[in-house]
Coordinates of C-alpha atoms in Angstrom, one line a residue:
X485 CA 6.0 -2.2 6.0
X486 CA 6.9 -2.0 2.1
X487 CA 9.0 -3.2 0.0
X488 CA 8.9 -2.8 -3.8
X489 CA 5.9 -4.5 -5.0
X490 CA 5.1 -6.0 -1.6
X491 CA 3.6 -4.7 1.8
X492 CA 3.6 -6.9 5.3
X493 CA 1.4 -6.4 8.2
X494 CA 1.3 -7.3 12.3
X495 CA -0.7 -6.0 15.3
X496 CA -1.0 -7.0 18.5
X497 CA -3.9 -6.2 20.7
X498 CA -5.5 -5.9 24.4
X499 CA -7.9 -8.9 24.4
X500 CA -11.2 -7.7 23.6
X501 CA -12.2 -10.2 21.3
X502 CA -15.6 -8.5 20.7
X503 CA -13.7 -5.5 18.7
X504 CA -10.3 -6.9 17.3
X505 CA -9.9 -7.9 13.8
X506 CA -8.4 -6.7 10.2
X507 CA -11.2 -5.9 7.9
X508 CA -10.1 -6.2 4.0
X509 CA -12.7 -4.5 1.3
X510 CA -13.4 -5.9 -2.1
X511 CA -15.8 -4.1 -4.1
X512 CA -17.9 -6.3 -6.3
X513 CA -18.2 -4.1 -9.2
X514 CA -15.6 -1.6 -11.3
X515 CA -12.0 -2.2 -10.5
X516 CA -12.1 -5.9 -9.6
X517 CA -12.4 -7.9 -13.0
X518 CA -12.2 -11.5 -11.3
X519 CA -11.7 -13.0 -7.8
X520 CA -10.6 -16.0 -6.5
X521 CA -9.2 -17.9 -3.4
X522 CA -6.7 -20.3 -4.1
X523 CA -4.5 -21.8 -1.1
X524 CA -5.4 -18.9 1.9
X525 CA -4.9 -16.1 -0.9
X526 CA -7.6 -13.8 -2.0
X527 CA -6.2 -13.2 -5.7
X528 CA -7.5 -10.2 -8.0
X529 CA -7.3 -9.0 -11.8
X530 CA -8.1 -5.6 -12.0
X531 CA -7.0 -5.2 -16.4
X532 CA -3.5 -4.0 -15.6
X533 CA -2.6 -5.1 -12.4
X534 CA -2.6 -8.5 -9.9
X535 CA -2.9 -8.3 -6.2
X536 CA -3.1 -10.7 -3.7
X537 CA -4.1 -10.7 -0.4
X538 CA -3.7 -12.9 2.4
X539 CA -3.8 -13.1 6.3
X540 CA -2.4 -15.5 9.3
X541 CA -5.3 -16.5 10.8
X542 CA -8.5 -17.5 8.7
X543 CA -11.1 -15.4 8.0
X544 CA -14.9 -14.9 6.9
X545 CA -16.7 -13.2 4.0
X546 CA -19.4 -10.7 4.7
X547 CA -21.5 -8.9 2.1
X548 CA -22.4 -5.1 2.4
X549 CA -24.8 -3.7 -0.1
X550 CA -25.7 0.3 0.1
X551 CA -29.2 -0.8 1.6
X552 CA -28.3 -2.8 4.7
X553 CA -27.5 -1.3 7.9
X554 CA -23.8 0.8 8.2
X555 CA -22.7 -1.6 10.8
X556 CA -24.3 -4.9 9.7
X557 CA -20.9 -6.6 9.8
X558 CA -19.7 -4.3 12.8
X559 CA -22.4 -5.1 15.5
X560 CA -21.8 -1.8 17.6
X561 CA -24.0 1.1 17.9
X562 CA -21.9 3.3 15.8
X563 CA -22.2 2.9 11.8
X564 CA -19.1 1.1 10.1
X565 CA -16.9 4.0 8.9
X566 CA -17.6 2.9 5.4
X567 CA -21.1 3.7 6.0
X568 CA -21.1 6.3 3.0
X569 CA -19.9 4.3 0.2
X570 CA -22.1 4.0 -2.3
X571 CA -21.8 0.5 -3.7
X572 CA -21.4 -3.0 -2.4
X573 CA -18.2 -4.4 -1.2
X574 CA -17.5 -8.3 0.5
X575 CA -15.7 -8.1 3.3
X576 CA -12.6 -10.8 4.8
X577 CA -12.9 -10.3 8.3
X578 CA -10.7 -12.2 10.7
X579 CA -10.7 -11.7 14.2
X580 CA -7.7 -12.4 16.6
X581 CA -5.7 -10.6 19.8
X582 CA -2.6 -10.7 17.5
X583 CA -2.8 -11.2 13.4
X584 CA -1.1 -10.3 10.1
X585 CA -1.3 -10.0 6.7
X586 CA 0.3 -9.8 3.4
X587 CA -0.1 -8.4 0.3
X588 CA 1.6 -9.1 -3.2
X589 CA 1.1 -6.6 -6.8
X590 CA 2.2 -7.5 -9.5
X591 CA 1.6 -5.5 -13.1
X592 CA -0.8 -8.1 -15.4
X593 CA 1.7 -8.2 -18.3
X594 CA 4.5 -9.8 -16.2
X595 CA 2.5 -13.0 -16.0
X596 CA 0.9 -15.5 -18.7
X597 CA -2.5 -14.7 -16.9
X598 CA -4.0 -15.1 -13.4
X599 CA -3.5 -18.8 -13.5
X600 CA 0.1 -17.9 -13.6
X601 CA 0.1 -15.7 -10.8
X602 CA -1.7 -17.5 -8.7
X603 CA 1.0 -20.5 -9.6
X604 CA 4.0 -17.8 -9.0
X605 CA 2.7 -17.2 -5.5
X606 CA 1.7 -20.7 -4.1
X607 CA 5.1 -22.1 -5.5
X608 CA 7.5 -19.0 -4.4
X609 CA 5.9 -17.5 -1.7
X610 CA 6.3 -18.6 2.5
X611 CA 5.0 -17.0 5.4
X612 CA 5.7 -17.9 9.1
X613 CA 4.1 -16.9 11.8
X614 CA 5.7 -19.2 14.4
X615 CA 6.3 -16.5 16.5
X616 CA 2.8 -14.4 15.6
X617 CA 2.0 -15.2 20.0
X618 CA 5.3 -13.9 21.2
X619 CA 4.4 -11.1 23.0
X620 CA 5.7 -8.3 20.4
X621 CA 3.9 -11.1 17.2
X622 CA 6.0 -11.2 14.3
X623 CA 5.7 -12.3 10.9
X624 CA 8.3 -13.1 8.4
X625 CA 7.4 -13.6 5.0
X626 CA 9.3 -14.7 1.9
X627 CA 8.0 -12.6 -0.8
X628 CA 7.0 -13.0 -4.4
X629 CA 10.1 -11.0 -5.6
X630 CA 12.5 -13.5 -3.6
X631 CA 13.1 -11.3 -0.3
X632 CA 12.2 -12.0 3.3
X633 CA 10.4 -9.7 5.0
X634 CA 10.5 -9.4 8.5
X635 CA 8.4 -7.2 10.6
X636 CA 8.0 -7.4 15.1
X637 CA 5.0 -5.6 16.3
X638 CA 6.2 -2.2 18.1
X639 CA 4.9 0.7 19.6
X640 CA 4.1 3.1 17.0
X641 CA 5.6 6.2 19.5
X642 CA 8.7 4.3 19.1
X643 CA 10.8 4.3 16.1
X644 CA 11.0 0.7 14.1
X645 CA 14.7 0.2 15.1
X646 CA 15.6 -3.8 14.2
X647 CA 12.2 -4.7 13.9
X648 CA 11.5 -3.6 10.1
X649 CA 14.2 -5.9 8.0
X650 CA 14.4 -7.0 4.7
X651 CA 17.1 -9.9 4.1
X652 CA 18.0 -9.4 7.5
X653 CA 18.9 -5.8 7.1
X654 CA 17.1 -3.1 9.1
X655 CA 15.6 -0.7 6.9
X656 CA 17.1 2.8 7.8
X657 CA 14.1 5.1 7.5
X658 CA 16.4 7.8 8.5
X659 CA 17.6 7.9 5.0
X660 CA 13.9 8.6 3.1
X661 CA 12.7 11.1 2.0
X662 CA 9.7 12.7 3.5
X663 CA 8.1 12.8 0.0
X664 CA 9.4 10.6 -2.8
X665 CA 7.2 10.3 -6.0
X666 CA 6.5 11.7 -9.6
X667 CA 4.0 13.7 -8.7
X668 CA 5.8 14.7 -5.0
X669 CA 8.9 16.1 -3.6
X670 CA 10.4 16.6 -0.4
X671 CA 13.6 16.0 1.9
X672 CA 13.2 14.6 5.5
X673 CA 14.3 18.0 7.1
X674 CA 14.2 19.8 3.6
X675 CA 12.2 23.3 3.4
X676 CA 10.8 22.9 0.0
X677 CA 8.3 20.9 -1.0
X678 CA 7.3 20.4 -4.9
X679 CA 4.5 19.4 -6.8
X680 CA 4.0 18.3 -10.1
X681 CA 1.8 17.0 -12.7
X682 CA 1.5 17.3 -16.2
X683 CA 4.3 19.2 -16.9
X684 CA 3.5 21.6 -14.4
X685 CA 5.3 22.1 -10.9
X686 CA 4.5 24.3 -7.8
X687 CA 7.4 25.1 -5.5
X688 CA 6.7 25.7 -1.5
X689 CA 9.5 27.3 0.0
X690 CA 9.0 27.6 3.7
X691 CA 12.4 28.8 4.3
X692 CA 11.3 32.3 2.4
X693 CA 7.4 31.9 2.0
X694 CA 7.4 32.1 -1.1
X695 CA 5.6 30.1 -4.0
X696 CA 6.8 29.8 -7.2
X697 CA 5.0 27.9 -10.0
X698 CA 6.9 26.1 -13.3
X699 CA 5.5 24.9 -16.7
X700 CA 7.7 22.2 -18.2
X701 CA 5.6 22.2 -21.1
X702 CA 6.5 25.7 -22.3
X703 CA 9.5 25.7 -25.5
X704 CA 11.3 28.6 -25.1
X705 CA 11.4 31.0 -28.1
X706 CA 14.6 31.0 -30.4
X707 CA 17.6 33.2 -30.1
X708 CA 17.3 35.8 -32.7
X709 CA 20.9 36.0 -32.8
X710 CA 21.4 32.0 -34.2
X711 CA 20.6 30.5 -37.1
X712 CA 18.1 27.6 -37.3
X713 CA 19.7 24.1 -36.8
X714 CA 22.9 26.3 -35.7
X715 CA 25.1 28.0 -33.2
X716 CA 27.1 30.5 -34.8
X717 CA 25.6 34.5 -34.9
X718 CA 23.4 36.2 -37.6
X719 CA 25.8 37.8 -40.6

């Protein structure tokens, strides 16, 4: 689950330990500026943005480079599905029945530098996982932003109920929208559905079939009938 700058993770699985574990990419060129571990945290400066990663139980660092084998870290007969990615990439790989993980953002001008960051998370931040071998694992996890995040493993045909909170309030997912961004629009049961970008917008209406398209960036032309900078009529 999500909240704000901040996203929480748990699973729970049927034993195998030959196939269950959380596999975390970090490419090793573009995005990623720096990288560095400090206390359990993965910590990244990619120019405008912080993130840090982090899981419950420890993991281990494999290298993929374009030239070795699809599923060199996967040891199956099938290729790793990131077998058509065209750079190199390490990979934190930790392998458990039940796990979870953590993940803080935070925009690069909202801290001194990494350093401060990296300070900001081992000082604020808290996770327990006490009760990660109950047998729905959960993880709670006081965030960088000063909330707790709570999250029990559940069936995903189920819906989250009490297990999603955040300062011990269930988040009522009833209320979101099925779409909610700049770039995205959409109620829950709603039967349009916009998009935008630019300036420009393209509206779905599924109630009528119909699709109707908007540019934002278009000035209308003047009223011949008002005078410029005015309201009253042409004399």
């Amino acid at each position: 689950m999500q909240d704000g700058p901040t996203a929480v993770g748990v699973y729970e699985s049927s034993g195998d330990q030959t196939s269950n574990y959380i596999n975390a990419l970090f490419p090793t060129n573009g995005s990623i500026r720096e990288r560095r571990e400090v206390d359990g945290w993965t910590i990244a400066d990619t120019g405008p943005m912080y993130f840090a990663y982090k899981l419950a139980k420890p993991g281990t660092w494999y290298h993929q480079t374009p030239n070795d084998p699809a599923n060199k870290v996967k040891k199956t007969a099938q290729n790793h599905p990131t077998a058509g990615l065209s750079y190199s990439y390490d990979i934190l790989r930790s392998q458990a029945d039940s796990n979870g993980w953590v993940l803080e953002s935070a925009d690069a001008s909202t801290y001194a530098g990494l350093d401060a960051f990296a300070s900001a998370l081992t000082s604020t931040t808290r996770m327990d996982v006490s009760h990660l071998e109950d047998a729905n694992p959960r993880l709670v996890y006081h965030s960088l932003s000063g909330d707790d995040l709570d999250i029990t493993f559940d069936s995903a045909s189920e819906a989250p109920g009490a297990t999603h909170l955040v300062n011990g309030t269930p988040i009522d997912y009833g209320e979101y929208k099925l779409f909610d961004t700049p770039w995205l629009q959409q109620d829950k049961l709603g039967s349009t559905f916009t998009a935008s970008v630019d300036g420009e917008s393209v509206v779905y209406d599924f109630d009528h079939w119909t699709v109707t398209a908007e540019d934002h960036n278009q000035r209308k032309a003047p009223d011949p009938t008002t005078r410029a900078g005015g309201t009253g009529p042409v004399t």
